[in-house]
Amino acid sequence: TVSREAVTEVQTPTGTTSWFPLAHNALVCEVETQLLAAGFHITGEAHALSHEGSRYFGLLAVETPGGAKKEYTWTVGLRNSHDKSYPAGLVAGTRVFVCDNLSFCGEVTISRKHTRYAVRDLKHLTSRAVGQLGDKFHHIDRRISAYCEHRLNDRAAHDVIVRALDCRALTCSQIPDVLQEWRTPRHEEFAPRTAWSLFNAATEIMKGGNPYALVARSQALHGLFDGLVGLS
């Protein structure tokens, strides 16, 4: 985890005839500009660098003016790389206030790869990506509502946890901790025996790891729970 200033100070490597890297800070600034233009308010941010600054991951907490109060906030995940490991992109997600659990769902690629015109087209590409976030956030709201309404007993919860292992949302070593979190939640908000409580039992144990892996595991977990509650 680093400061915004540290992101600004990362030197963008010189491109080649076929590869034109985007500056991390240029991406963040353009995403912020497009979010504000789309009517979002940015209420928080966090940034991380790895591999000597060549890989970037950021979080922007956003809301819309006059929106209904929720127990979670919408979150935009940003990523970029200077080592050709992945293209610049956005991912829609949530952060639960009571426990800082993060999860991510729909991903939007800003640039399929760092091509000659990626820098020139950054504004247009980012605007299009941000334009897709609204629908994804509203889908998140409907999804969480369905999770909250779906009741679970212990037998059903245990089955879901095993299936989360099968789809690689969880690892073997995490299973005992998720079970413990389900049986005796550390937050009273998750005392109701619902899919939402079980989902947060999983994300409570998943948090704190590699953010790139967390995106993939979150998406797998959402796919599992969507099927459970009849959304897919």
Short mmCIF file of C-alpha atoms in Angstrom, two decimals, residues 4-174:
data_model
loop_
_atom_site.label_atom_id
_atom_site.label_comp_id
_atom_site.label_asym_id
_atom_site.label_seq_id
_atom_site.Cartn_x
_atom_site.Cartn_y
_atom_site.Cartn_z
CA ARG A 4 -1.04 8.80 -4.07
CA GLU A 5 2.22 10.72 -4.33
CA ALA A 6 4.15 7.46 -4.68
CA VAL A 7 1.92 6.49 -7.62
CA THR A 8 2.66 9.83 -9.26
CA GLU A 9 6.40 9.31 -8.86
CA VAL A 10 6.50 5.98 -10.70
CA GLN A 11 8.43 6.41 -13.93
CA THR A 12 6.67 5.07 -17.02
CA PRO A 13 9.09 2.98 -19.09
CA THR A 14 9.92 3.90 -22.66
CA GLY A 15 7.72 2.09 -25.15
CA THR A 16 8.70 0.11 -28.20
CA THR A 17 7.37 0.00 -31.75
CA SER A 18 4.55 -2.29 -30.60
CA TRP A 19 4.10 -1.50 -26.89
CA PHE A 20 3.07 1.86 -25.42
CA PRO A 21 2.62 1.72 -21.63
CA LEU A 22 0.14 3.99 -19.83
CA ALA A 23 1.32 5.98 -16.82
CA HIS A 24 -0.34 4.76 -13.61
CA ASN A 25 -1.17 8.29 -12.48
CA ALA A 26 -2.59 9.26 -15.87
CA LEU A 27 -5.02 6.35 -15.60
CA VAL A 28 -6.08 7.30 -12.06
CA CYS A 29 -6.59 10.96 -12.97
CA GLU A 30 -8.64 10.13 -16.06
CA VAL A 31 -10.84 7.65 -14.17
CA GLU A 32 -11.47 10.24 -11.45
CA THR A 33 -12.39 12.84 -14.06
CA GLN A 34 -14.82 10.51 -15.81
CA LEU A 35 -16.41 9.35 -12.53
CA LEU A 36 -17.10 12.97 -11.53
CA ALA A 37 -18.45 13.74 -15.00
CA ALA A 38 -20.80 10.75 -14.69
CA GLY A 39 -22.25 12.11 -11.44
CA PHE A 40 -20.34 9.99 -8.91
CA HIS A 41 -18.79 11.39 -5.74
CA ILE A 42 -15.44 9.90 -4.72
CA THR A 43 -15.49 9.32 -0.96
CA GLY A 44 -12.23 7.43 -0.43
CA GLU A 45 -9.19 6.00 -2.15
CA ALA A 46 -6.35 3.52 -1.65
CA HIS A 47 -3.40 2.61 -3.85
CA ALA A 48 -0.89 -0.24 -4.08
CA LEU A 49 2.23 -0.98 -6.12
CA SER A 50 4.16 -4.21 -6.61
CA HIS A 51 7.04 -5.55 -8.70
CA GLU A 52 9.10 -2.39 -8.15
CA GLY A 53 6.24 -0.16 -9.26
CA SER A 54 5.52 -1.95 -12.52
CA ARG A 55 2.08 -3.16 -11.35
CA TYR A 56 -0.59 -0.89 -9.90
CA PHE A 57 -3.91 -1.57 -8.18
CA GLY A 58 -6.19 1.12 -6.78
CA LEU A 59 -9.55 1.49 -5.06
CA LEU A 60 -11.96 4.41 -5.32
CA ALA A 61 -15.06 4.40 -3.09
CA VAL A 62 -17.93 6.14 -4.88
CA GLU A 63 -21.55 7.11 -4.31
CA THR A 64 -24.27 9.05 -6.10
CA PRO A 65 -25.84 12.16 -4.53
CA GLY A 66 -29.11 11.37 -2.78
CA GLY A 67 -28.57 7.62 -3.00
CA ALA A 68 -30.17 5.36 -0.41
CA LYS A 69 -28.07 4.58 2.67
CA LYS A 70 -26.58 1.10 2.52
CA GLU A 71 -24.36 -1.02 4.75
CA TYR A 72 -21.82 -1.14 1.94
CA THR A 73 -20.29 1.28 -0.53
CA TRP A 74 -19.70 0.92 -4.25
CA THR A 75 -16.03 0.53 -5.10
CA VAL A 76 -14.11 0.91 -8.34
CA GLY A 77 -10.97 -1.18 -8.64
CA LEU A 78 -8.30 0.06 -11.06
CA ARG A 79 -5.36 -1.85 -12.41
CA ASN A 80 -2.46 -1.13 -14.74
CA SER A 81 0.91 -2.63 -15.54
CA HIS A 82 4.23 -1.61 -17.01
CA ASP A 83 5.49 -5.18 -17.45
CA LYS A 84 2.86 -6.41 -19.95
CA SER A 85 1.23 -8.62 -17.28
CA TYR A 86 -2.29 -7.23 -17.95
CA PRO A 87 -3.98 -4.26 -19.65
CA ALA A 88 -5.43 -1.23 -17.91
CA GLY A 89 -8.91 -1.92 -16.60
CA LEU A 90 -11.71 -1.25 -14.12
CA VAL A 91 -13.72 -3.60 -11.96
CA ALA A 92 -16.93 -2.85 -10.05
CA GLY A 93 -17.12 -3.96 -6.45
CA THR A 94 -18.27 -3.27 -2.91
CA ARG A 95 -16.79 -2.64 0.51
CA VAL A 96 -18.88 -3.52 3.56
CA PHE A 97 -18.65 -0.72 6.14
CA VAL A 98 -18.79 -2.81 9.29
CA CYS A 99 -15.86 -5.05 8.43
CA ASP A 100 -14.05 -3.57 5.40
CA ASN A 101 -14.72 -6.72 3.39
CA LEU A 102 -14.08 -6.25 -0.32
CA SER A 103 -15.57 -8.12 -3.24
CA PHE A 104 -15.50 -7.52 -6.98
CA CYS A 105 -17.73 -8.49 -9.85
CA GLY A 106 -17.98 -7.12 -13.39
CA GLU A 107 -14.70 -6.18 -15.03
CA VAL A 108 -14.27 -3.62 -17.82
CA THR A 109 -11.10 -3.45 -19.90
CA ILE A 110 -10.02 0.08 -20.77
CA SER A 111 -7.43 -1.03 -23.30
CA ARG A 112 -7.17 -4.57 -24.65
CA LYS A 113 -3.43 -4.01 -24.68
CA HIS A 114 -1.07 -1.05 -24.57
CA THR A 115 -1.23 -0.22 -28.27
CA ARG A 116 0.08 2.77 -30.18
CA TYR A 117 -3.15 4.72 -29.67
CA ALA A 118 -3.87 3.74 -26.06
CA VAL A 119 -2.59 7.05 -24.67
CA ARG A 120 -4.37 9.11 -27.31
CA ASP A 121 -7.65 7.27 -26.75
CA LEU A 122 -7.44 7.09 -22.95
CA LYS A 123 -10.18 9.68 -22.41
CA HIS A 124 -12.62 7.97 -24.76
CA LEU A 125 -11.83 4.46 -23.52
CA THR A 126 -12.15 5.48 -19.87
CA SER A 127 -15.41 7.33 -20.48
CA ARG A 128 -16.88 4.22 -22.10
CA ALA A 129 -15.67 2.01 -19.24
CA VAL A 130 -17.07 4.32 -16.55
CA GLY A 131 -20.34 4.46 -18.48
CA GLN A 132 -20.72 0.71 -17.93
CA LEU A 133 -20.19 0.95 -14.17
CA GLY A 134 -23.66 2.34 -13.43
CA ASP A 135 -25.43 -0.79 -14.65
CA LYS A 136 -22.93 -2.99 -12.82
CA PHE A 137 -23.45 -1.15 -9.54
CA HIS A 138 -27.23 -1.45 -9.77
CA HIS A 139 -26.82 -5.14 -10.51
CA ILE A 140 -24.72 -5.38 -7.34
CA ASP A 141 -27.56 -3.79 -5.34
CA ARG A 142 -30.09 -6.31 -6.68
CA ARG A 143 -27.66 -9.15 -6.03
CA ILE A 144 -27.02 -8.20 -2.39
CA SER A 145 -30.74 -7.77 -1.78
CA ALA A 146 -31.28 -11.32 -3.05
CA TYR A 147 -28.47 -12.63 -0.84
CA CYS A 148 -30.04 -10.95 2.21
CA GLU A 149 -33.44 -12.52 1.54
CA HIS A 150 -32.15 -16.08 0.97
CA ARG A 151 -32.26 -18.11 4.20
CA LEU A 152 -29.68 -20.85 4.89
CA ASN A 153 -29.39 -23.59 7.49
CA ASP A 154 -26.05 -25.07 8.57
CA ARG A 155 -26.27 -28.03 6.20
CA ALA A 156 -26.85 -25.79 3.19
CA ALA A 157 -24.08 -23.43 4.31
CA HIS A 158 -21.60 -26.29 4.65
CA ASP A 159 -22.46 -27.46 1.13
CA VAL A 160 -21.89 -23.97 -0.28
CA ILE A 161 -18.51 -23.72 1.45
CA VAL A 162 -17.37 -26.98 -0.15
CA ARG A 163 -18.59 -25.79 -3.54
CA ALA A 164 -16.64 -22.54 -3.00
CA LEU A 165 -13.55 -24.73 -2.72
CA ASP A 166 -14.48 -26.56 -5.93
CA CYS A 167 -14.78 -23.30 -7.90
CA ARG A 168 -11.53 -21.97 -6.38
CA ALA A 169 -13.16 -19.06 -4.61
CA LEU A 170 -11.69 -20.44 -1.37
CA THR A 171 -8.58 -22.46 -0.58
CA CYS A 172 -8.40 -25.56 1.61
CA SER A 173 -6.66 -23.66 4.41
CA GLN A 174 -9.47 -21.08 4.53
#
